[in-house]
Amino acid sequence: MATPFSLISISLPTPFTRQEVETRLDCTLKKGIEKAFFHQYRDTFLVYTQFHVLTFINWKQEAMDEALVKLGIKDASFLEQRYIFQDYPILIEPNLEFTCKVSNEQIILKEPLPLYLIIIALVISQSVGLEKYEQDLDVHFEKSQQLLDLTQSYALLKRSKLIEFARNLTAIQHGMVSDLFLLDKPNILWDNEEAEKLYNRLSSILELKDRFEIVEHKLTNLKDDISMALDMFNHKHSEFLEWIIIGLIGFEIVMGLIEFFKH
């Protein structure tokens, strides 16, 4: 008979270091796969990534709510409305012919090996982390139109806003590539064919590569738009300086003529 395991990955609204999570939840997080740290207690797992996604595997609802409260999430019952999260049912089926079977509806494992559970937690965490970047980018898209409208007139303050916006876009791109670790497979997968199949299959179902490429494309378009806007501002800035120089030259000429006619 299959044994159900619950899994839920939550993007924490407040970033925590690994040590802070350990202190607040009174546990020790061991190095797992790449950027995932885990704590195992009997048949329950807690997995935390450095992009601030926490995954609970086989936790009772009350225990999970208590842990979230310790991390500052006091309204855990409103996760769906207020936080970015994903859940994925896992079934442990000892009679399964294969090591694992992954579908859109559930993940079936022959046995709850820690390696497989951590791989699942990592991929779901990546999906949650990517969703956060997707939402952040949607907000930046809305702001970008407002900033592009500023190019109709020139002001140093408007130029500084565009520069700050471009800096934020660069930070998003850097964080997405370096933190989520979507461009490379975890090294441990090269030596474990079954683990690699699980990782690849789950990544494919969650469309991590396609979603990443879409976000990358949007980021590139935004950066191109802001770069063009900055070029326009720089051109207007040059024109503004030229008119100041012309004005100063004209002023010097007028003052010179006044002095000439006085004599």
CSV table of N, CA and C in Angstrom, one decimal, residues 69-216:
chain,number,residue,atom,x,y,z
A,69,VAL,N,5.6,30.3,12.2
A,69,VAL,CA,5.4,31.4,13.2
A,69,VAL,C,6.8,31.8,13.7
A,70,LYS,N,7.7,30.8,14.0
A,70,LYS,CA,9.0,31.1,14.5
A,70,LYS,C,9.8,31.9,13.5
A,71,LEU,N,9.5,31.7,12.2
A,71,LEU,CA,10.2,32.5,11.2
A,71,LEU,C,9.5,33.8,10.8
A,72,GLY,N,8.5,34.2,11.6
A,72,GLY,CA,7.8,35.4,11.4
A,72,GLY,C,6.6,35.4,10.5
A,73,ILE,N,6.2,34.2,10.1
A,73,ILE,CA,5.0,34.1,9.3
A,73,ILE,C,3.8,33.7,10.2
A,74,LYS,N,3.1,34.7,10.7
A,74,LYS,CA,2.1,34.4,11.7
A,74,LYS,C,0.7,34.0,11.1
A,75,ASP,N,0.6,34.2,9.8
A,75,ASP,CA,-0.7,33.9,9.1
A,75,ASP,C,-0.5,32.8,8.2
A,76,ALA,N,0.0,31.7,8.6
A,76,ALA,CA,0.3,30.6,7.8
A,76,ALA,C,-0.9,30.0,7.1
A,77,SER,N,-2.1,30.2,7.7
A,77,SER,CA,-3.3,29.6,7.2
A,77,SER,C,-3.7,30.4,5.9
A,78,PHE,N,-3.1,31.5,5.6
A,78,PHE,CA,-3.4,32.3,4.4
A,78,PHE,C,-2.3,32.3,3.4
A,79,LEU,N,-1.5,31.1,3.4
A,79,LEU,CA,-0.4,31.0,2.5
A,79,LEU,C,-0.8,31.3,1.0
A,80,GLU,N,-1.9,30.7,0.6
A,80,GLU,CA,-2.3,30.8,-0.8
A,80,GLU,C,-2.6,32.2,-1.2
A,81,GLN,N,-3.1,33.1,-0.3
A,81,GLN,CA,-3.4,34.4,-0.6
A,81,GLN,C,-2.2,35.4,-0.5
A,82,ARG,N,-1.3,35.1,0.4
A,82,ARG,CA,-0.3,36.1,0.7
A,82,ARG,C,1.2,35.7,0.4
A,83,TYR,N,1.4,34.4,0.1
A,83,TYR,CA,2.8,34.0,-0.1
A,83,TYR,C,2.9,33.2,-1.4
A,84,ILE,N,4.2,33.1,-1.9
A,84,ILE,CA,4.5,32.3,-3.0
A,84,ILE,C,4.9,30.9,-2.5
A,85,PHE,N,4.2,29.9,-3.0
A,85,PHE,CA,4.5,28.6,-2.5
A,85,PHE,C,4.0,27.6,-3.6
A,86,GLN,N,4.5,26.4,-3.5
A,86,GLN,CA,4.0,25.3,-4.3
A,86,GLN,C,4.0,24.0,-3.5
A,87,ASP,N,3.0,23.2,-3.7
A,87,ASP,CA,3.0,21.9,-3.1
A,87,ASP,C,3.0,20.7,-4.1
A,88,TYR,N,3.4,19.6,-3.7
A,88,TYR,CA,3.5,18.5,-4.7
A,88,TYR,C,3.4,17.2,-3.9
A,89,PRO,N,2.3,16.4,-4.1
A,89,PRO,CA,2.2,15.1,-3.4
A,89,PRO,C,3.2,14.1,-3.8
A,90,ILE,N,3.7,13.4,-2.8
A,90,ILE,CA,4.7,12.3,-3.0
A,90,ILE,C,4.1,11.0,-2.5
A,91,LEU,N,4.2,9.9,-3.2
A,91,LEU,CA,3.7,8.6,-2.8
A,91,LEU,C,4.9,7.7,-2.7
A,92,ILE,N,5.0,6.9,-1.6
A,92,ILE,CA,6.0,5.9,-1.4
A,92,ILE,C,5.4,4.6,-1.7
A,93,GLU,N,5.8,4.0,-2.9
A,93,GLU,CA,5.2,2.7,-3.3
A,93,GLU,C,6.3,1.7,-3.4
A,94,PRO,N,6.4,0.8,-2.4
A,94,PRO,CA,7.5,-0.2,-2.4
A,94,PRO,C,7.4,-1.2,-3.6
A,95,ASN,N,6.2,-1.4,-4.2
A,95,ASN,CA,6.0,-2.3,-5.3
A,95,ASN,C,6.3,-1.7,-6.6
A,96,LEU,N,6.7,-0.4,-6.7
A,96,LEU,CA,6.9,0.3,-7.9
A,96,LEU,C,8.0,-0.4,-8.7
A,97,GLU,N,7.8,-0.6,-10.0
A,97,GLU,CA,8.8,-1.3,-10.8
A,97,GLU,C,10.1,-0.5,-11.0
A,98,PHE,N,9.9,0.8,-11.0
A,98,PHE,CA,11.0,1.7,-11.2
A,98,PHE,C,11.4,2.4,-9.9
A,99,THR,N,12.5,3.1,-10.0
A,99,THR,CA,13.0,3.9,-8.8
A,99,THR,C,12.0,5.0,-8.5
A,100,CYS,N,11.5,5.7,-9.5
A,100,CYS,CA,10.6,6.8,-9.4
A,100,CYS,C,9.8,7.0,-10.6
A,101,LYS,N,8.7,7.6,-10.4
A,101,LYS,CA,7.7,7.9,-11.5
A,101,LYS,C,7.2,9.3,-11.2
A,102,VAL,N,7.3,10.2,-12.2
A,102,VAL,CA,6.9,11.6,-12.0
A,102,VAL,C,5.9,12.0,-13.0
A,103,SER,N,4.8,12.6,-12.6
A,103,SER,CA,3.7,13.1,-13.4
A,103,SER,C,3.3,14.5,-13.0
A,104,ASN,N,2.4,15.1,-13.7
A,104,ASN,CA,1.9,16.4,-13.3
A,104,ASN,C,1.2,16.4,-12.0
A,105,GLU,N,0.6,15.3,-11.7
A,105,GLU,CA,-0.2,15.2,-10.5
A,105,GLU,C,0.6,14.8,-9.2
A,106,GLN,N,1.6,14.0,-9.4
A,106,GLN,CA,2.3,13.5,-8.2
A,106,GLN,C,3.6,12.9,-8.5
A,107,ILE,N,4.4,12.6,-7.5
A,107,ILE,CA,5.7,11.9,-7.6
A,107,ILE,C,5.6,10.6,-6.8
A,108,ILE,N,6.0,9.5,-7.5
A,108,ILE,CA,5.9,8.2,-6.8
A,108,ILE,C,7.4,7.7,-6.7
A,109,LEU,N,7.8,7.3,-5.5
A,109,LEU,CA,9.1,6.8,-5.2
A,109,LEU,C,9.0,5.4,-4.7
A,110,LYS,N,9.9,4.6,-5.1
A,110,LYS,CA,10.0,3.2,-4.6
A,110,LYS,C,10.3,3.2,-3.1
A,111,GLU,N,11.2,4.1,-2.7
A,111,GLU,CA,11.5,4.2,-1.3
A,111,GLU,C,11.9,5.7,-1.0
A,112,PRO,N,11.7,6.2,0.2
A,112,PRO,CA,11.9,7.6,0.5
A,112,PRO,C,13.4,7.9,0.8
A,113,LEU,N,14.2,7.7,-0.2
A,113,LEU,CA,15.7,7.9,0.0
A,113,LEU,C,15.9,9.4,0.2
A,114,PRO,N,16.8,9.8,1.1
A,114,PRO,CA,17.0,11.2,1.4
A,114,PRO,C,17.5,11.9,0.1
A,115,LEU,N,18.4,11.3,-0.7
A,115,LEU,CA,18.8,12.0,-1.9
A,115,LEU,C,17.7,12.4,-2.8
A,116,TYR,N,16.8,11.5,-3.1
A,116,TYR,CA,15.6,11.7,-4.0
A,116,TYR,C,14.7,12.8,-3.4
A,117,LEU,N,14.5,12.8,-2.1
A,117,LEU,CA,13.6,13.8,-1.5
A,117,LEU,C,14.3,15.1,-1.5
A,118,ILE,N,15.6,15.2,-1.3
A,118,ILE,CA,16.3,16.5,-1.4
A,118,ILE,C,16.3,17.0,-2.8
A,119,ILE,N,16.4,16.1,-3.8
A,119,ILE,CA,16.4,16.6,-5.2
A,119,ILE,C,15.0,17.1,-5.5
A,120,ILE,N,14.0,16.5,-5.1
A,120,ILE,CA,12.6,17.0,-5.3
A,120,ILE,C,12.4,18.3,-4.6
A,121,ALA,N,12.9,18.4,-3.4
A,121,ALA,CA,12.8,19.7,-2.7
A,121,ALA,C,13.5,20.8,-3.4
A,122,LEU,N,14.7,20.5,-3.9
A,122,LEU,CA,15.5,21.5,-4.6
A,122,LEU,C,14.8,22.0,-5.9
A,123,VAL,N,14.3,21.1,-6.7
A,123,VAL,CA,13.6,21.5,-7.9
A,123,VAL,C,12.3,22.3,-7.7
A,124,ILE,N,11.5,21.9,-6.7
A,124,ILE,CA,10.3,22.6,-6.3
A,124,ILE,C,10.7,24.0,-5.8
A,125,SER,N,11.8,24.0,-5.0
A,125,SER,CA,12.3,25.3,-4.5
A,125,SER,C,12.7,26.2,-5.6
A,126,GLN,N,13.4,25.7,-6.6
A,126,GLN,CA,13.8,26.5,-7.8
A,126,GLN,C,12.6,27.0,-8.5
A,127,SER,N,11.5,26.2,-8.6
A,127,SER,CA,10.3,26.7,-9.3
A,127,SER,C,9.7,27.8,-8.5
A,128,VAL,N,9.6,27.7,-7.1
A,128,VAL,CA,9.1,28.8,-6.3
A,128,VAL,C,9.9,30.0,-6.4
A,129,GLY,N,11.3,29.8,-6.3
A,129,GLY,CA,12.2,31.0,-6.5
A,129,GLY,C,12.0,31.7,-7.8
A,130,LEU,N,11.9,30.9,-8.9
A,130,LEU,CA,11.7,31.5,-10.2
A,130,LEU,C,10.4,32.2,-10.3
A,131,GLU,N,9.3,31.7,-9.6
A,131,GLU,CA,8.0,32.4,-9.6
A,131,GLU,C,8.1,33.7,-8.9
A,132,LYS,N,9.0,33.8,-7.9
A,132,LYS,CA,9.2,35.1,-7.2
A,132,LYS,C,9.8,36.1,-8.2
A,133,TYR,N,10.8,35.7,-8.9
A,133,TYR,CA,11.5,36.5,-9.9
A,133,TYR,C,10.5,36.9,-11.0
A,134,GLU,N,9.6,36.0,-11.4
A,134,GLU,CA,8.6,36.3,-12.4
A,134,GLU,C,7.7,37.4,-11.9
A,135,GLN,N,7.2,37.3,-10.7
A,135,GLN,CA,6.4,38.4,-10.1
A,135,GLN,C,7.1,39.7,-10.0
A,136,ASP,N,8.3,39.6,-9.5
A,136,ASP,CA,9.1,40.9,-9.4
A,136,ASP,C,9.3,41.5,-10.7
A,137,LEU,N,9.5,40.7,-11.7
A,137,LEU,CA,9.7,41.3,-13.1
A,137,LEU,C,8.4,41.9,-13.6
A,138,ASP,N,7.3,41.3,-13.3
A,138,ASP,CA,6.0,41.9,-13.7
A,138,ASP,C,5.8,43.3,-13.1
A,139,VAL,N,6.2,43.5,-11.9
A,139,VAL,CA,6.2,44.8,-11.2
A,139,VAL,C,7.1,45.8,-11.9
A,140,HIS,N,8.3,45.3,-12.3
A,140,HIS,CA,9.3,46.2,-13.0
A,140,HIS,C,8.8,46.5,-14.4
A,141,PHE,N,8.0,45.7,-15.0
A,141,PHE,CA,7.5,46.0,-16.3
A,141,PHE,C,6.5,47.2,-16.2
A,142,GLU,N,5.7,47.1,-15.2
A,142,GLU,CA,4.7,48.2,-14.9
A,142,GLU,C,5.5,49.5,-14.7
A,143,LYS,N,6.6,49.5,-13.9
A,143,LYS,CA,7.3,50.7,-13.6
A,143,LYS,C,8.1,51.2,-14.8
A,144,SER,N,8.5,50.3,-15.7
A,144,SER,CA,9.3,50.7,-16.8
A,144,SER,C,8.6,51.6,-17.8
A,145,GLN,N,7.3,51.4,-18.0
A,145,GLN,CA,6.5,52.3,-18.9
A,145,GLN,C,6.5,53.7,-18.3
A,146,GLN,N,6.3,53.8,-17.0
A,146,GLN,CA,6.3,55.1,-16.3
A,146,GLN,C,7.6,55.8,-16.5
A,147,LEU,N,8.7,55.0,-16.3
A,147,LEU,CA,10.0,55.6,-16.4
A,147,LEU,C,10.3,56.0,-17.9
A,148,LEU,N,9.9,55.2,-18.8
A,148,LEU,CA,10.1,55.6,-20.2
A,148,LEU,C,9.4,56.9,-20.6
A,149,ASP,N,8.2,57.1,-20.0
A,149,ASP,CA,7.5,58.3,-20.2
A,149,ASP,C,8.2,59.5,-19.8
A,150,LEU,N,9.2,59.3,-18.8
A,150,LEU,CA,9.9,60.5,-18.3
A,150,LEU,C,10.9,61.0,-19.3
A,151,THR,N,11.2,60.2,-20.3
A,151,THR,CA,12.2,60.7,-21.3
A,151,THR,C,11.7,61.8,-22.2
A,152,GLN,N,10.4,62.1,-22.1
A,152,GLN,CA,9.8,63.2,-22.9
A,152,GLN,C,10.4,64.6,-22.4
A,153,SER,N,10.9,64.6,-21.2
A,153,SER,CA,11.5,65.8,-20.7
A,153,SER,C,12.8,65.5,-20.0
A,154,TYR,N,13.6,66.5,-19.7
A,154,TYR,CA,14.9,66.2,-19.1
A,154,TYR,C,15.0,66.7,-17.7
A,155,ALA,N,15.5,65.9,-16.8
A,155,ALA,CA,15.8,66.3,-15.4
A,155,ALA,C,16.8,65.3,-14.8
A,156,LEU,N,17.7,65.8,-14.0
A,156,LEU,CA,18.7,65.0,-13.4
A,156,LEU,C,18.1,63.9,-12.5
A,157,LEU,N,17.0,64.3,-11.8
A,157,LEU,CA,16.4,63.4,-10.9
A,157,LEU,C,15.8,62.2,-11.7
A,158,LYS,N,15.2,62.5,-12.9
A,158,LYS,CA,14.6,61.4,-13.7
A,158,LYS,C,15.7,60.5,-14.2
A,159,ARG,N,16.9,61.1,-14.6
A,159,ARG,CA,18.0,60.2,-15.0
A,159,ARG,C,18.5,59.3,-13.9
A,160,SER,N,18.5,59.8,-12.7
A,160,SER,CA,19.0,59.0,-11.6
A,160,SER,C,18.0,57.8,-11.3
A,161,LYS,N,16.7,58.1,-11.6
A,161,LYS,CA,15.7,57.0,-11.4
A,161,LYS,C,15.9,55.9,-12.4
A,162,LEU,N,16.3,56.3,-13.7
A,162,LEU,CA,16.5,55.3,-14.7
A,162,LEU,C,17.8,54.5,-14.4
A,163,ILE,N,18.8,55.1,-13.9
A,163,ILE,CA,20.0,54.4,-13.5
A,163,ILE,C,19.8,53.4,-12.4
A,164,GLU,N,19.0,53.8,-11.4
A,164,GLU,CA,18.6,53.0,-10.3
A,164,GLU,C,17.8,51.8,-10.7
A,165,PHE,N,16.9,52.0,-11.7
A,165,PHE,CA,16.1,50.9,-12.2
A,165,PHE,C,16.9,49.9,-13.0
A,166,ALA,N,17.9,50.4,-13.8
A,166,ALA,CA,18.8,49.6,-14.5
A,166,ALA,C,19.6,48.7,-13.5
A,167,ARG,N,20.1,49.3,-12.4
A,167,ARG,CA,20.8,48.6,-11.4
A,167,ARG,C,20.0,47.5,-10.8
A,168,ASN,N,18.7,47.8,-10.6
A,168,ASN,CA,17.8,46.7,-10.0
A,168,ASN,C,17.6,45.6,-11.0
A,169,LEU,N,17.5,45.9,-12.3
A,169,LEU,CA,17.4,44.8,-13.3
A,169,LEU,C,18.6,43.9,-13.3
A,170,THR,N,19.8,44.5,-13.2
A,170,THR,CA,21.0,43.8,-13.2
A,170,THR,C,21.1,42.9,-12.0
A,171,ALA,N,20.6,43.4,-10.8
A,171,ALA,CA,20.6,42.6,-9.6
A,171,ALA,C,19.7,41.4,-9.7
A,172,ILE,N,18.5,41.6,-10.4
A,172,ILE,CA,17.6,40.5,-10.6
A,172,ILE,C,18.2,39.4,-11.4
A,173,GLN,N,18.8,39.9,-12.5
A,173,GLN,CA,19.4,38.9,-13.5
A,173,GLN,C,20.5,38.1,-12.8
A,174,HIS,N,21.4,38.8,-12.1
A,174,HIS,CA,22.5,38.2,-11.4
A,174,HIS,C,22.0,37.2,-10.3
A,175,GLY,N,21.0,37.6,-9.6
A,175,GLY,CA,20.4,36.7,-8.5
A,175,GLY,C,19.8,35.5,-9.1
A,176,MET,N,19.1,35.7,-10.2
A,176,MET,CA,18.4,34.6,-10.8
A,176,MET,C,19.3,33.5,-11.3
A,177,VAL,N,20.4,34.0,-11.9
A,177,VAL,CA,21.4,33.1,-12.5
A,177,VAL,C,22.3,32.4,-11.4
A,178,SER,N,22.8,33.2,-10.5
A,178,SER,CA,23.7,32.7,-9.5
A,178,SER,C,23.0,31.9,-8.3
A,179,ASP,N,21.8,32.4,-7.9
A,179,ASP,CA,21.2,31.8,-6.8
A,179,ASP,C,20.4,30.6,-7.1
A,180,LEU,N,19.5,30.7,-8.2
A,180,LEU,CA,18.7,29.5,-8.5
A,180,LEU,C,19.4,28.3,-9.1
A,181,PHE,N,20.6,28.6,-9.7
A,181,PHE,CA,21.4,27.5,-10.2
A,181,PHE,C,20.6,26.7,-11.2
A,182,LEU,N,20.0,27.4,-12.2
A,182,LEU,CA,19.2,26.7,-13.2
A,182,LEU,C,19.9,26.3,-14.4
A,183,LEU,N,21.1,26.9,-14.6
A,183,LEU,CA,21.8,26.7,-15.8
A,183,LEU,C,22.7,25.4,-15.8
A,184,ASP,N,23.0,24.9,-14.6
A,184,ASP,CA,23.8,23.7,-14.4
A,184,ASP,C,23.1,22.7,-13.5
A,185,LYS,N,23.3,21.4,-13.8
A,185,LYS,CA,22.8,20.4,-13.0
A,185,LYS,C,23.7,20.2,-11.7
A,186,PRO,N,23.2,19.8,-10.6
A,186,PRO,CA,24.0,19.5,-9.4
A,186,PRO,C,25.0,18.5,-9.8
A,187,ASN,N,26.2,18.6,-9.3
A,187,ASN,CA,27.3,17.7,-9.6
A,187,ASN,C,27.0,16.3,-9.3
A,188,ILE,N,26.3,16.0,-8.2
A,188,ILE,CA,26.1,14.7,-7.7
A,188,ILE,C,25.3,13.9,-8.8
A,189,LEU,N,24.5,14.5,-9.6
A,189,LEU,CA,23.7,13.8,-10.6
A,189,LEU,C,24.5,13.1,-11.7
A,190,TRP,N,25.7,13.6,-11.9
A,190,TRP,CA,26.6,13.0,-12.9
A,190,TRP,C,26.9,11.5,-12.6
A,191,ASP,N,26.9,11.2,-11.3
A,191,ASP,CA,27.3,9.8,-10.9
A,191,ASP,C,26.1,9.0,-10.5
A,192,ASN,N,24.9,9.5,-10.7
A,192,ASN,CA,23.7,8.7,-10.3
A,192,ASN,C,22.6,8.9,-11.4
A,193,GLU,N,22.5,7.9,-12.3
A,193,GLU,CA,21.6,8.0,-13.4
A,193,GLU,C,20.1,8.2,-13.0
A,194,GLU,N,19.7,7.4,-12.0
A,194,GLU,CA,18.3,7.5,-11.5
A,194,GLU,C,18.0,8.9,-10.9
A,195,ALA,N,18.9,9.4,-10.2
A,195,ALA,CA,18.7,10.7,-9.6
A,195,ALA,C,18.7,11.8,-10.7
A,196,GLU,N,19.5,11.6,-11.7
A,196,GLU,CA,19.5,12.6,-12.8
A,196,GLU,C,18.1,12.5,-13.6
A,197,LYS,N,17.6,11.3,-13.7
A,197,LYS,CA,16.3,11.2,-14.4
A,197,LYS,C,15.2,11.9,-13.6
A,198,LEU,N,15.2,11.7,-12.3
A,198,LEU,CA,14.3,12.4,-11.4
A,198,LEU,C,14.4,13.9,-11.6
A,199,TYR,N,15.6,14.4,-11.5
A,199,TYR,CA,15.8,15.8,-11.6
A,199,TYR,C,15.3,16.4,-13.0
A,200,ASN,N,15.7,15.7,-14.0
A,200,ASN,CA,15.4,16.1,-15.4
A,200,ASN,C,13.9,16.1,-15.6
A,201,ARG,N,13.2,15.0,-15.2
A,201,ARG,CA,11.8,14.8,-15.4
A,201,ARG,C,11.0,15.9,-14.6
A,202,LEU,N,11.4,16.1,-13.4
A,202,LEU,CA,10.6,17.1,-12.6
A,202,LEU,C,10.9,18.5,-13.1
A,203,SER,N,12.1,18.8,-13.5
A,203,SER,CA,12.4,20.1,-14.1
A,203,SER,C,11.6,20.4,-15.4
A,204,SER,N,11.5,19.3,-16.2
A,204,SER,CA,10.7,19.4,-17.4
A,204,SER,C,9.2,19.7,-17.2
A,205,ILE,N,8.7,19.0,-16.2
A,205,ILE,CA,7.2,19.1,-15.9
A,205,ILE,C,7.0,20.6,-15.4
A,206,LEU,N,7.9,21.1,-14.6
A,206,LEU,CA,7.7,22.4,-14.0
A,206,LEU,C,8.2,23.5,-15.0
A,207,GLU,N,8.7,23.1,-16.2
A,207,GLU,CA,9.1,24.0,-17.2
A,207,GLU,C,10.1,25.0,-16.8
A,208,LEU,N,11.0,24.6,-16.0
A,208,LEU,CA,12.0,25.5,-15.4
A,208,LEU,C,12.8,26.2,-16.5
A,209,LYS,N,13.3,25.4,-17.5
A,209,LYS,CA,14.1,26.0,-18.5
A,209,LYS,C,13.4,27.0,-19.4
A,210,ASP,N,12.1,26.6,-19.8
A,210,ASP,CA,11.3,27.5,-20.6
A,210,ASP,C,11.0,28.8,-19.9
A,211,ARG,N,10.6,28.7,-18.6
A,211,ARG,CA,10.2,29.9,-17.8
A,211,ARG,C,11.5,30.8,-17.6
A,212,PHE,N,12.6,30.1,-17.4
A,212,PHE,CA,13.8,30.9,-17.2
A,212,PHE,C,14.2,31.7,-18.4
A,213,GLU,N,14.0,31.1,-19.6
A,213,GLU,CA,14.3,31.7,-20.9
A,213,GLU,C,13.3,32.9,-21.1
A,214,ILE,N,12.1,32.7,-20.7
A,214,ILE,CA,11.1,33.8,-20.9
A,214,ILE,C,11.5,35.0,-20.0
A,215,VAL,N,11.9,34.7,-18.7
A,215,VAL,CA,12.3,35.8,-17.8
A,215,VAL,C,13.5,36.5,-18.3
A,216,GLU,N,14.5,35.7,-18.8
A,216,GLU,CA,15.7,36.2,-19.4
A,216,GLU,C,15.4,37.2,-20.6
